[in-house]
């Protein structure tokens, strides 16, 4: 508790300590703080209390959280640079077209001569953004706000998650990250003594994809009725054959936790490789795209100047 730097965390830990000293079980105390401690904490601590190995369970929980944090940081850091490039590049192009280009093309408009089509197109685009840039910004912000509200609904979240899974490369990364989270969480909870159905109910929530969550829930209901884990996941078509095959092997050999850990390790490595490939591909594509736009602007401005120079000669 003394290692906590923030006062709210110190107060939270102090309250938990006092309730445990008062005779309450640690899992019951953590369950009352649902906003601060996810069901993973509660179920694993409860299993540790029942088995008498709470110290080992807490160590496993620490390892699990460190792994999840490392995976999240890898994905975030890999996508941060391309996102920053996209935002800054778009802002610069918007500023050029809206405020700089109109002042340059004003000279061409006063010449009363036929202009090349790139110049005409650039002047039209530039005039539109110069006159209605506030409307464009308002529409974009309004669209983002409405899209965010729609995604918060059940149908909107399902639609967005399904679209993400269908995107090239990005969908593969999202699927692999979700599967890695599921298998890692499930392996940790099963190794800690949590029952399979309870472990699946908790593990599905860390996937952060409603489509895959519902697939796991459907498989959980089938398991309740006597099926294996691998068969309903395989029928869904949402899980790769490697995953379902290794889970089936784990069920037959009695080494489910080990197989789940291997799946998680495999997909962690795949996520790193795909993200590296994706970022290495995105950077030149974005540079080429912005370069093409800048080239179009330069050509559209220089063509009338060359024509004016030839007329003077």
PDB file of C-alpha atoms in Angstrom:
ATOM      1  CA  UNK A   1       0.000   0.000   0.000  1.00  0.00           C
ATOM      2  CA  UNK A   2       2.866   2.378   0.776  1.00  0.00           C
ATOM      3  CA  UNK A   3       4.145   1.929  -2.785  1.00  0.00           C
ATOM      4  CA  UNK A   4       1.009   3.502  -4.255  1.00  0.00           C
ATOM      5  CA  UNK A   5       1.664   7.099  -5.340  1.00  0.00           C
ATOM      6  CA  UNK A   6      -1.917   8.279  -5.885  1.00  0.00           C
ATOM      7  CA  UNK A   7      -4.073   9.080  -2.882  1.00  0.00           C
ATOM      8  CA  UNK A   8      -7.264   7.439  -4.245  1.00  0.00           C
ATOM      9  CA  UNK A   9      -5.368   4.151  -4.701  1.00  0.00           C
ATOM     10  CA  UNK A  10      -3.944   4.379  -1.192  1.00  0.00           C
ATOM     11  CA  UNK A  11      -7.417   4.980   0.190  1.00  0.00           C
ATOM     12  CA  UNK A  12      -8.798   2.040  -1.801  1.00  0.00           C
ATOM     13  CA  UNK A  13      -6.093  -0.329  -0.577  1.00  0.00           C
ATOM     14  CA  UNK A  14      -6.497   0.881   2.997  1.00  0.00           C
ATOM     15  CA  UNK A  15     -10.236   0.204   2.858  1.00  0.00           C
ATOM     16  CA  UNK A  16      -9.652  -3.287   1.422  1.00  0.00           C
ATOM     17  CA  UNK A  17      -7.141  -4.044   4.174  1.00  0.00           C
ATOM     18  CA  UNK A  18      -9.548  -2.933   6.890  1.00  0.00           C
ATOM     19  CA  UNK A  19     -12.376  -5.055   5.499  1.00  0.00           C
ATOM     20  CA  UNK A  20     -10.104  -8.116   5.283  1.00  0.00           C
ATOM     21  CA  UNK A  21      -8.981  -7.515   8.862  1.00  0.00           C
ATOM     22  CA  UNK A  22     -12.637  -7.364   9.790  1.00  0.00           C
ATOM     23  CA  UNK A  23     -13.118 -10.938   8.647  1.00  0.00           C
ATOM     24  CA  UNK A  24     -14.293 -10.615   5.048  1.00  0.00           C
ATOM     25  CA  UNK A  25     -12.788 -12.736   2.299  1.00  0.00           C
ATOM     26  CA  UNK A  26     -10.492 -10.871  -0.068  1.00  0.00           C
ATOM     27  CA  UNK A  27     -12.486 -12.030  -3.107  1.00  0.00           C
ATOM     28  CA  UNK A  28     -15.725 -10.729  -1.574  1.00  0.00           C
ATOM     29  CA  UNK A  29     -14.108  -7.365  -0.877  1.00  0.00           C
ATOM     30  CA  UNK A  30     -12.721  -7.095  -4.413  1.00  0.00           C
ATOM     31  CA  UNK A  31     -16.139  -7.961  -5.825  1.00  0.00           C
ATOM     32  CA  UNK A  32     -17.614  -4.853  -4.182  1.00  0.00           C
ATOM     33  CA  UNK A  33     -15.140  -2.724  -6.154  1.00  0.00           C
ATOM     34  CA  UNK A  34     -16.309  -3.824  -9.601  1.00  0.00           C
ATOM     35  CA  UNK A  35     -15.044  -0.638 -11.281  1.00  0.00           C
ATOM     36  CA  UNK A  36     -11.513  -1.145 -10.003  1.00  0.00           C
ATOM     37  CA  UNK A  37     -11.180  -4.931 -10.102  1.00  0.00           C
ATOM     38  CA  UNK A  38     -12.417  -6.945 -13.066  1.00  0.00           C
ATOM     39  CA  UNK A  39     -14.083 -10.370 -12.642  1.00  0.00           C
ATOM     40  CA  UNK A  40     -10.717 -11.961 -13.450  1.00  0.00           C
ATOM     41  CA  UNK A  41      -9.349 -10.721 -10.118  1.00  0.00           C
ATOM     42  CA  UNK A  42     -12.379 -11.917  -8.198  1.00  0.00           C
ATOM     43  CA  UNK A  43     -12.543 -15.417  -9.683  1.00  0.00           C
ATOM     44  CA  UNK A  44      -8.817 -16.069  -9.428  1.00  0.00           C
ATOM     45  CA  UNK A  45      -8.566 -14.793  -5.854  1.00  0.00           C
ATOM     46  CA  UNK A  46     -11.613 -16.874  -4.894  1.00  0.00           C
ATOM     47  CA  UNK A  47     -10.001 -19.951  -6.428  1.00  0.00           C
ATOM     48  CA  UNK A  48      -6.790 -19.204  -4.534  1.00  0.00           C
ATOM     49  CA  UNK A  49      -8.690 -18.878  -1.277  1.00  0.00           C
ATOM     50  CA  UNK A  50     -10.453 -22.206  -1.869  1.00  0.00           C
ATOM     51  CA  UNK A  51      -7.241 -24.060  -2.766  1.00  0.00           C
ATOM     52  CA  UNK A  52      -5.057 -22.456  -0.107  1.00  0.00           C
ATOM     53  CA  UNK A  53      -2.596 -21.228  -2.741  1.00  0.00           C
ATOM     54  CA  UNK A  54      -3.522 -17.550  -2.821  1.00  0.00           C
ATOM     55  CA  UNK A  55       0.110 -16.416  -3.017  1.00  0.00           C
ATOM     56  CA  UNK A  56       0.701 -18.506  -6.155  1.00  0.00           C
ATOM     57  CA  UNK A  57      -2.547 -17.294  -7.695  1.00  0.00           C
ATOM     58  CA  UNK A  58      -1.616 -13.660  -7.099  1.00  0.00           C
ATOM     59  CA  UNK A  59       1.791 -14.286  -8.695  1.00  0.00           C
ATOM     60  CA  UNK A  60       0.096 -15.796 -11.754  1.00  0.00           C
ATOM     61  CA  UNK A  61      -2.287 -12.864 -11.865  1.00  0.00           C
ATOM     62  CA  UNK A  62       0.656 -10.441 -11.824  1.00  0.00           C
ATOM     63  CA  UNK A  63       2.351 -12.275 -14.693  1.00  0.00           C
ATOM     64  CA  UNK A  64      -0.891 -12.302 -16.653  1.00  0.00           C
ATOM     65  CA  UNK A  65      -1.484  -8.571 -16.193  1.00  0.00           C
ATOM     66  CA  UNK A  66       2.107  -7.758 -17.182  1.00  0.00           C
ATOM     67  CA  UNK A  67       1.724  -9.828 -20.351  1.00  0.00           C
ATOM     68  CA  UNK A  68      -1.573  -8.168 -21.260  1.00  0.00           C
ATOM     69  CA  UNK A  69      -0.100  -4.707 -20.660  1.00  0.00           C
ATOM     70  CA  UNK A  70       2.952  -5.521 -22.802  1.00  0.00           C
ATOM     71  CA  UNK A  71       0.730  -6.731 -25.654  1.00  0.00           C
ATOM     72  CA  UNK A  72      -1.440  -3.616 -25.455  1.00  0.00           C
ATOM     73  CA  UNK A  73       1.604  -1.340 -25.464  1.00  0.00           C
ATOM     74  CA  UNK A  74       3.052  -3.106 -28.515  1.00  0.00           C
ATOM     75  CA  UNK A  75      -0.140  -2.628 -30.492  1.00  0.00           C
ATOM     76  CA  UNK A  76      -0.582   0.987 -29.349  1.00  0.00           C
ATOM     77  CA  UNK A  77       3.015   2.016 -30.013  1.00  0.00           C
ATOM     78  CA  UNK A  78       3.032   0.376 -33.430  1.00  0.00           C
ATOM     79  CA  UNK A  79      -0.106   2.223 -34.552  1.00  0.00           C
ATOM     80  CA  UNK A  80       0.741   5.562 -32.933  1.00  0.00           C
ATOM     81  CA  UNK A  81       3.343   6.764 -35.465  1.00  0.00           C
ATOM     82  CA  UNK A  82       1.224   6.147 -38.601  1.00  0.00           C
ATOM     83  CA  UNK A  83      -1.751   7.775 -36.889  1.00  0.00           C
ATOM     84  CA  UNK A  84       0.276  10.873 -36.009  1.00  0.00           C
ATOM     85  CA  UNK A  85       1.568  11.054 -39.586  1.00  0.00           C
ATOM     86  CA  UNK A  86      -1.975  10.808 -40.931  1.00  0.00           C
ATOM     87  CA  UNK A  87      -3.320  13.543 -38.658  1.00  0.00           C
ATOM     88  CA  UNK A  88      -0.429  15.965 -39.233  1.00  0.00           C
ATOM     89  CA  UNK A  89      -0.322  15.318 -42.990  1.00  0.00           C
ATOM     90  CA  UNK A  90      -4.086  15.806 -43.324  1.00  0.00           C
ATOM     91  CA  UNK A  91      -3.933  19.033 -41.291  1.00  0.00           C
ATOM     92  CA  UNK A  92      -1.115  20.425 -43.473  1.00  0.00           C
ATOM     93  CA  UNK A  93      -2.914  19.571 -46.720  1.00  0.00           C
ATOM     94  CA  UNK A  94      -6.150  21.056 -45.386  1.00  0.00           C
ATOM     95  CA  UNK A  95      -4.324  24.285 -44.482  1.00  0.00           C
ATOM     96  CA  UNK A  96      -2.648  24.482 -47.909  1.00  0.00           C
ATOM     97  CA  UNK A  97      -5.841  23.905 -49.877  1.00  0.00           C
ATOM     98  CA  UNK A  98      -8.013  26.132 -47.692  1.00  0.00           C
ATOM     99  CA  UNK A  99      -5.780  29.139 -46.984  1.00  0.00           C
ATOM    100  CA  UNK A 100      -2.645  29.097 -49.187  1.00  0.00           C
ATOM    101  CA  UNK A 101      -3.793  27.855 -52.595  1.00  0.00           C
ATOM    102  CA  UNK A 102      -6.674  30.410 -52.980  1.00  0.00           C
ATOM    103  CA  UNK A 103      -4.222  33.293 -52.706  1.00  0.00           C
ATOM    104  CA  UNK A 104      -2.026  31.794 -55.431  1.00  0.00           C
ATOM    105  CA  UNK A 105      -4.814  30.795 -57.806  1.00  0.00           C
ATOM    106  CA  UNK A 106      -6.431  34.243 -57.481  1.00  0.00           C
ATOM    107  CA  UNK A 107      -3.801  35.521 -59.938  1.00  0.00           C
ATOM    108  CA  UNK A 108      -4.828  32.915 -62.532  1.00  0.00           C
ATOM    109  CA  UNK A 109      -8.492  33.796 -62.189  1.00  0.00           C
ATOM    110  CA  UNK A 110      -7.726  37.416 -63.075  1.00  0.00           C
ATOM    111  CA  UNK A 111      -5.936  36.494 -66.350  1.00  0.00           C
ATOM    112  CA  UNK A 112      -9.188  35.603 -68.181  1.00  0.00           C
ATOM    113  CA  UNK A 113      -7.610  32.784 -70.148  1.00  0.00           C
ATOM    114  CA  UNK A 114      -8.321  29.085 -70.462  1.00  0.00           C
ATOM    115  CA  UNK A 115      -6.687  27.155 -67.661  1.00  0.00           C
ATOM    116  CA  UNK A 116      -5.528  23.517 -67.628  1.00  0.00           C
ATOM    117  CA  UNK A 117      -7.990  21.077 -66.069  1.00  0.00           C
ATOM    118  CA  UNK A 118      -5.737  20.314 -63.052  1.00  0.00           C
ATOM    119  CA  UNK A 119      -5.713  24.025 -62.236  1.00  0.00           C
ATOM    120  CA  UNK A 120      -9.482  24.313 -62.655  1.00  0.00           C
ATOM    121  CA  UNK A 121     -10.021  21.256 -60.437  1.00  0.00           C
ATOM    122  CA  UNK A 122      -7.655  22.588 -57.776  1.00  0.00           C
ATOM    123  CA  UNK A 123      -9.321  26.014 -57.816  1.00  0.00           C
ATOM    124  CA  UNK A 124     -12.772  24.424 -57.439  1.00  0.00           C
ATOM    125  CA  UNK A 125     -11.653  22.221 -54.537  1.00  0.00           C
ATOM    126  CA  UNK A 126      -9.780  25.074 -52.903  1.00  0.00           C
ATOM    127  CA  UNK A 127     -12.736  27.470 -53.282  1.00  0.00           C
ATOM    128  CA  UNK A 128     -15.102  24.923 -51.789  1.00  0.00           C
ATOM    129  CA  UNK A 129     -12.943  24.372 -48.711  1.00  0.00           C
ATOM    130  CA  UNK A 130     -12.229  28.101 -48.365  1.00  0.00           C
ATOM    131  CA  UNK A 131     -15.951  28.914 -48.389  1.00  0.00           C
ATOM    132  CA  UNK A 132     -17.259  25.967 -46.419  1.00  0.00           C
ATOM    133  CA  UNK A 133     -14.356  24.804 -44.250  1.00  0.00           C
ATOM    134  CA  UNK A 134     -16.373  25.419 -41.080  1.00  0.00           C
ATOM    135  CA  UNK A 135     -19.196  23.316 -42.504  1.00  0.00           C
ATOM    136  CA  UNK A 136     -16.734  20.531 -43.436  1.00  0.00           C
ATOM    137  CA  UNK A 137     -15.209  20.534 -39.957  1.00  0.00           C
ATOM    138  CA  UNK A 138     -18.668  20.584 -38.387  1.00  0.00           C
ATOM    139  CA  UNK A 139     -19.865  17.673 -40.516  1.00  0.00           C
ATOM    140  CA  UNK A 140     -16.754  15.654 -39.668  1.00  0.00           C
ATOM    141  CA  UNK A 141     -17.059  16.312 -35.933  1.00  0.00           C
ATOM    142  CA  UNK A 142     -20.796  15.651 -36.027  1.00  0.00           C
ATOM    143  CA  UNK A 143     -20.253  12.442 -37.973  1.00  0.00           C
ATOM    144  CA  UNK A 144     -17.653  11.254 -35.478  1.00  0.00           C
ATOM    145  CA  UNK A 145     -19.973  12.066 -32.571  1.00  0.00           C
ATOM    146  CA  UNK A 146     -22.923  10.209 -34.130  1.00  0.00           C
ATOM    147  CA  UNK A 147     -20.723   7.254 -35.076  1.00  0.00           C
ATOM    148  CA  UNK A 148     -19.422   7.078 -31.511  1.00  0.00           C
ATOM    149  CA  UNK A 149     -22.947   7.100 -30.103  1.00  0.00           C
ATOM    150  CA  UNK A 150     -24.043   4.415 -32.561  1.00  0.00           C
ATOM    151  CA  UNK A 151     -21.068   2.194 -31.703  1.00  0.00           C
ATOM    152  CA  UNK A 152     -22.038   2.392 -28.038  1.00  0.00           C
ATOM    153  CA  UNK A 153     -25.315   0.640 -28.838  1.00  0.00           C
ATOM    154  CA  UNK A 154     -25.429  -3.139 -29.044  1.00  0.00           C
ATOM    155  CA  UNK A 155     -26.215  -3.254 -32.770  1.00  0.00           C
ATOM    156  CA  UNK A 156     -23.622  -0.567 -33.561  1.00  0.00           C
ATOM    157  CA  UNK A 157     -20.885  -2.317 -31.591  1.00  0.00           C
ATOM    158  CA  UNK A 158     -21.666  -5.618 -33.310  1.00  0.00           C
ATOM    159  CA  UNK A 159     -21.577  -3.989 -36.755  1.00  0.00           C
ATOM    160  CA  UNK A 160     -18.320  -2.155 -36.043  1.00  0.00           C
ATOM    161  CA  UNK A 161     -16.608  -5.265 -34.659  1.00  0.00           C
ATOM    162  CA  UNK A 162     -17.731  -7.350 -37.636  1.00  0.00           C
ATOM    163  CA  UNK A 163     -16.391  -4.715 -40.050  1.00  0.00           C
ATOM    164  CA  UNK A 164     -13.061  -4.592 -38.208  1.00  0.00           C
ATOM    165  CA  UNK A 165     -12.642  -8.362 -38.520  1.00  0.00           C
ATOM    166  CA  UNK A 166     -13.234  -8.139 -42.285  1.00  0.00           C
ATOM    167  CA  UNK A 167     -10.617  -5.442 -42.919  1.00  0.00           C
ATOM    168  CA  UNK A 168      -7.409  -6.629 -44.641  1.00  0.00           C
ATOM    169  CA  UNK A 169      -4.447  -6.975 -42.243  1.00  0.00           C
ATOM    170  CA  UNK A 170      -6.155  -4.869 -39.558  1.00  0.00           C
ATOM    171  CA  UNK A 171      -8.840  -7.527 -39.172  1.00  0.00           C
ATOM    172  CA  UNK A 172      -6.165 -10.213 -38.862  1.00  0.00           C
ATOM    173  CA  UNK A 173      -4.403  -8.240 -36.130  1.00  0.00           C
ATOM    174  CA  UNK A 174      -7.665  -7.625 -34.241  1.00  0.00           C
ATOM    175  CA  UNK A 175      -8.587 -11.320 -34.412  1.00  0.00           C
ATOM    176  CA  UNK A 176      -5.151 -12.479 -33.262  1.00  0.00           C
ATOM    177  CA  UNK A 177      -5.072  -9.998 -30.373  1.00  0.00           C
ATOM    178  CA  UNK A 178      -8.529 -11.149 -29.237  1.00  0.00           C
ATOM    179  CA  UNK A 179      -7.572 -14.830 -29.466  1.00  0.00           C
ATOM    180  CA  UNK A 180      -4.327 -14.190 -27.592  1.00  0.00           C
ATOM    181  CA  UNK A 181      -6.231 -12.429 -24.814  1.00  0.00           C
ATOM    182  CA  UNK A 182      -8.815 -15.213 -24.622  1.00  0.00           C
ATOM    183  CA  UNK A 183      -6.364 -18.105 -24.527  1.00  0.00           C
ATOM    184  CA  UNK A 184      -3.975 -16.377 -22.131  1.00  0.00           C
ATOM    185  CA  UNK A 185      -6.762 -15.462 -19.712  1.00  0.00           C
ATOM    186  CA  UNK A 186      -8.390 -18.880 -19.963  1.00  0.00           C
ATOM    187  CA  UNK A 187      -5.087 -20.687 -19.384  1.00  0.00           C
ATOM    188  CA  UNK A 188      -4.293 -18.545 -16.335  1.00  0.00           C
ATOM    189  CA  UNK A 189      -7.727 -19.029 -14.802  1.00  0.00           C
ATOM    190  CA  UNK A 190      -7.851 -22.791 -15.428  1.00  0.00           C
ATOM    191  CA  UNK A 191      -4.369 -23.195 -13.952  1.00  0.00           C
ATOM    192  CA  UNK A 192      -5.592 -21.257 -10.917  1.00  0.00           C
ATOM    193  CA  UNK A 193      -8.428 -23.707 -10.304  1.00  0.00           C
ATOM    194  CA  UNK A 194     -11.340 -21.727 -11.771  1.00  0.00           C
ATOM    195  CA  UNK A 195     -14.073 -23.903 -13.306  1.00  0.00           C
ATOM    196  CA  UNK A 196     -14.138 -24.035 -17.109  1.00  0.00           C
ATOM    197  CA  UNK A 197     -17.562 -22.431 -17.624  1.00  0.00           C
ATOM    198  CA  UNK A 198     -16.787 -19.622 -15.182  1.00  0.00           C
ATOM    199  CA  UNK A 199     -13.357 -19.120 -16.761  1.00  0.00           C
ATOM    200  CA  UNK A 200     -14.871 -18.887 -20.251  1.00  0.00           C
ATOM    201  CA  UNK A 201     -17.519 -16.431 -19.028  1.00  0.00           C
ATOM    202  CA  UNK A 202     -14.818 -14.134 -17.672  1.00  0.00           C
ATOM    203  CA  UNK A 203     -12.258 -14.693 -20.436  1.00  0.00           C
ATOM    204  CA  UNK A 204     -14.611 -13.736 -23.252  1.00  0.00           C
ATOM    205  CA  UNK A 205     -14.911 -10.218 -21.804  1.00  0.00           C
ATOM    206  CA  UNK A 206     -11.231  -9.420 -22.409  1.00  0.00           C
ATOM    207  CA  UNK A 207     -11.514 -10.063 -26.167  1.00  0.00           C
ATOM    208  CA  UNK A 208     -12.914  -6.582 -26.856  1.00  0.00           C
ATOM    209  CA  UNK A 209     -14.841  -7.820 -29.884  1.00  0.00           C
ATOM    210  CA  UNK A 210     -18.562  -8.480 -29.620  1.00  0.00           C
ATOM    211  CA  UNK A 211     -18.636 -10.961 -32.533  1.00  0.00           C
ATOM    212  CA  UNK A 212     -15.977 -13.192 -30.961  1.00  0.00           C
ATOM    213  CA  UNK A 213     -17.490 -12.754 -27.506  1.00  0.00           C
ATOM    214  CA  UNK A 214     -20.838 -14.090 -28.704  1.00  0.00           C
ATOM    215  CA  UNK A 215     -19.069 -16.971 -30.436  1.00  0.00           C
ATOM    216  CA  UNK A 216     -17.390 -17.946 -27.161  1.00  0.00           C
ATOM    217  CA  UNK A 217     -20.674 -17.581 -25.278  1.00  0.00           C
ATOM    218  CA  UNK A 218     -22.415 -19.863 -27.774  1.00  0.00           C
ATOM    219  CA  UNK A 219     -19.606 -22.392 -27.364  1.00  0.00           C
ATOM    220  CA  UNK A 220     -19.962 -22.095 -23.593  1.00  0.00           C
ATOM    221  CA  UNK A 221     -23.649 -22.988 -23.820  1.00  0.00           C
ATOM    222  CA  UNK A 222     -22.823 -25.982 -26.012  1.00  0.00           C
ATOM    223  CA  UNK A 223     -20.195 -27.120 -23.508  1.00  0.00           C
ATOM    224  CA  UNK A 224     -22.807 -26.892 -20.772  1.00  0.00           C
ATOM    225  CA  UNK A 225     -24.850 -29.359 -22.812  1.00  0.00           C
ATOM    226  CA  UNK A 226     -21.978 -31.821 -23.044  1.00  0.00           C
ATOM    227  CA  UNK A 227     -19.945 -30.799 -26.119  1.00  0.00           C
ATOM    228  CA  UNK A 228     -16.205 -30.283 -26.248  1.00  0.00           C
ATOM    229  CA  UNK A 229     -14.641 -26.828 -26.423  1.00  0.00           C
ATOM    230  CA  UNK A 230     -13.081 -27.200 -29.867  1.00  0.00           C
ATOM    231  CA  UNK A 231     -16.139 -28.375 -31.843  1.00  0.00           C
ATOM    232  CA  UNK A 232     -18.433 -25.309 -31.408  1.00  0.00           C
ATOM    233  CA  UNK A 233     -15.512 -22.928 -31.922  1.00  0.00           C
ATOM    234  CA  UNK A 234     -14.623 -24.746 -35.143  1.00  0.00           C
ATOM    235  CA  UNK A 235     -18.222 -24.642 -36.413  1.00  0.00           C
ATOM    236  CA  UNK A 236     -18.413 -20.887 -35.869  1.00  0.00           C
ATOM    237  CA  UNK A 237     -15.744 -20.204 -38.502  1.00  0.00           C
ATOM    238  CA  UNK A 238     -14.425 -17.295 -36.419  1.00  0.00           C
ATOM    239  CA  UNK A 239     -11.450 -19.180 -34.967  1.00  0.00           C
ATOM    240  CA  UNK A 240      -8.541 -20.380 -37.140  1.00  0.00           C
ATOM    241  CA  UNK A 241      -7.982 -24.107 -37.557  1.00  0.00           C
ATOM    242  CA  UNK A 242      -4.718 -23.907 -35.574  1.00  0.00           C
ATOM    243  CA  UNK A 243      -6.580 -22.698 -32.494  1.00  0.00           C
ATOM    244  CA  UNK A 244      -9.344 -25.277 -32.589  1.00  0.00           C
ATOM    245  CA  UNK A 245      -6.878 -28.077 -33.366  1.00  0.00           C
ATOM    246  CA  UNK A 246      -4.597 -27.247 -30.441  1.00  0.00           C
ATOM    247  CA  UNK A 247      -7.577 -26.915 -28.100  1.00  0.00           C
ATOM    248  CA  UNK A 248      -8.825 -30.338 -29.265  1.00  0.00           C
ATOM    249  CA  UNK A 249      -5.366 -31.799 -28.605  1.00  0.00           C
ATOM    250  CA  UNK A 250      -5.352 -30.218 -25.151  1.00  0.00           C
ATOM    251  CA  UNK A 251      -8.755 -31.713 -24.353  1.00  0.00           C
ATOM    252  CA  UNK A 252      -7.682 -35.221 -25.406  1.00  0.00           C
ATOM    253  CA  UNK A 253      -4.285 -35.089 -23.687  1.00  0.00           C
ATOM    254  CA  UNK A 254      -5.472 -33.378 -20.503  1.00  0.00           C
ATOM    255  CA  UNK A 255      -3.022 -30.508 -21.036  1.00  0.00           C
ATOM    256  CA  UNK A 256      -5.535 -27.779 -21.825  1.00  0.00           C
ATOM    257  CA  UNK A 257      -3.720 -25.029 -19.931  1.00  0.00           C
ATOM    258  CA  UNK A 258      -0.413 -25.755 -21.688  1.00  0.00           C
ATOM    259  CA  UNK A 259      -2.025 -25.801 -25.123  1.00  0.00           C
ATOM    260  CA  UNK A 260      -3.817 -22.535 -24.440  1.00  0.00           C
ATOM    261  CA  UNK A 261      -0.545 -20.940 -23.367  1.00  0.00           C
ATOM    262  CA  UNK A 262       1.115 -22.139 -26.566  1.00  0.00           C
ATOM    263  CA  UNK A 263      -1.694 -20.670 -28.657  1.00  0.00           C
ATOM    264  CA  UNK A 264      -1.302 -17.377 -26.827  1.00  0.00           C
ATOM    265  CA  UNK A 265       2.482 -17.375 -27.380  1.00  0.00           C
ATOM    266  CA  UNK A 266       2.067 -18.215 -31.071  1.00  0.00           C
ATOM    267  CA  UNK A 267      -0.405 -15.405 -31.637  1.00  0.00           C
ATOM    268  CA  UNK A 268       1.631 -12.910 -29.617  1.00  0.00           C
ATOM    269  CA  UNK A 269       4.506 -13.554 -32.013  1.00  0.00           C
ATOM    270  CA  UNK A 270       2.186 -13.357 -35.019  1.00  0.00           C
ATOM    271  CA  UNK A 271       0.777 -10.044 -33.780  1.00  0.00           C
ATOM    272  CA  UNK A 272       4.276  -8.576 -33.561  1.00  0.00           C
ATOM    273  CA  UNK A 273       5.179  -9.772 -37.063  1.00  0.00           C
ATOM    274  CA  UNK A 274       1.932  -8.608 -38.665  1.00  0.00           C
ATOM    275  CA  UNK A 275       2.081  -5.222 -36.948  1.00  0.00           C
ATOM    276  CA  UNK A 276       5.679  -4.745 -38.075  1.00  0.00           C
ATOM    277  CA  UNK A 277       4.651  -5.630 -41.631  1.00  0.00           C
ATOM    278  CA  UNK A 278       1.591  -3.398 -41.425  1.00  0.00           C
ATOM    279  CA  UNK A 279       3.474  -0.359 -40.128  1.00  0.00           C
ATOM    280  CA  UNK A 280       6.286  -0.839 -42.656  1.00  0.00           C
ATOM    281  CA  UNK A 281       3.637  -0.931 -45.378  1.00  0.00           C
ATOM    282  CA  UNK A 282       1.558   1.977 -44.086  1.00  0.00           C
ATOM    283  CA  UNK A 283       4.423   4.463 -43.867  1.00  0.00           C
ATOM    284  CA  UNK A 284       5.458   4.402 -47.559  1.00  0.00           C
ATOM    285  CA  UNK A 285       1.813   4.228 -48.665  1.00  0.00           C
ATOM    286  CA  UNK A 286       0.957   7.334 -46.624  1.00  0.00           C
ATOM    287  CA  UNK A 287       4.082   9.140 -47.861  1.00  0.00           C
ATOM    288  CA  UNK A 288       3.246   8.279 -51.466  1.00  0.00           C
ATOM    289  CA  UNK A 289      -0.367   9.363 -51.032  1.00  0.00           C
ATOM    290  CA  UNK A 290       0.572  12.730 -49.518  1.00  0.00           C
ATOM    291  CA  UNK A 291       3.324  13.129 -52.104  1.00  0.00           C
ATOM    292  CA  UNK A 292       0.798  12.511 -54.901  1.00  0.00           C
ATOM    293  CA  UNK A 293      -1.516  15.190 -53.502  1.00  0.00           C
ATOM    294  CA  UNK A 294       1.337  17.684 -53.150  1.00  0.00           C
ATOM    295  CA  UNK A 295       2.523  16.855 -56.676  1.00  0.00           C
ATOM    296  CA  UNK A 296      -0.967  17.502 -58.034  1.00  0.00           C
ATOM    297  CA  UNK A 297      -1.049  20.895 -56.289  1.00  0.00           C
ATOM    298  CA  UNK A 298       2.396  21.836 -57.619  1.00  0.00           C
ATOM    299  CA  UNK A 299       1.558  20.754 -61.185  1.00  0.00           C
ATOM    300  CA  UNK A 300      -1.790  22.562 -61.087  1.00  0.00           C
ATOM    301  CA  UNK A 301      -0.018  25.769 -60.044  1.00  0.00           C
ATOM    302  CA  UNK A 302       2.963  25.521 -62.399  1.00  0.00           C
ATOM    303  CA  UNK A 303       1.073  24.638 -65.605  1.00  0.00           C
ATOM    304  CA  UNK A 304      -0.601  28.079 -65.992  1.00  0.00           C
ATOM    305  CA  UNK A 305       2.694  29.768 -65.162  1.00  0.00           C
ATOM    306  CA  UNK A 306       4.451  27.892 -67.962  1.00  0.00           C
ATOM    307  CA  UNK A 307       1.655  28.730 -70.381  1.00  0.00           C
ATOM    308  CA  UNK A 308       1.817  32.413 -69.411  1.00  0.00           C
ATOM    309  CA  UNK A 309       5.577  32.358 -69.986  1.00  0.00           C
ATOM    310  CA  UNK A 310       5.149  30.878 -73.452  1.00  0.00           C
ATOM    311  CA  UNK A 311       2.546  33.530 -74.345  1.00  0.00           C
ATOM    312  CA  UNK A 312       4.965  36.278 -73.280  1.00  0.00           C
ATOM    313  CA  UNK A 313       7.631  34.833 -75.585  1.00  0.00           C
TER     314      UNK A 313
END
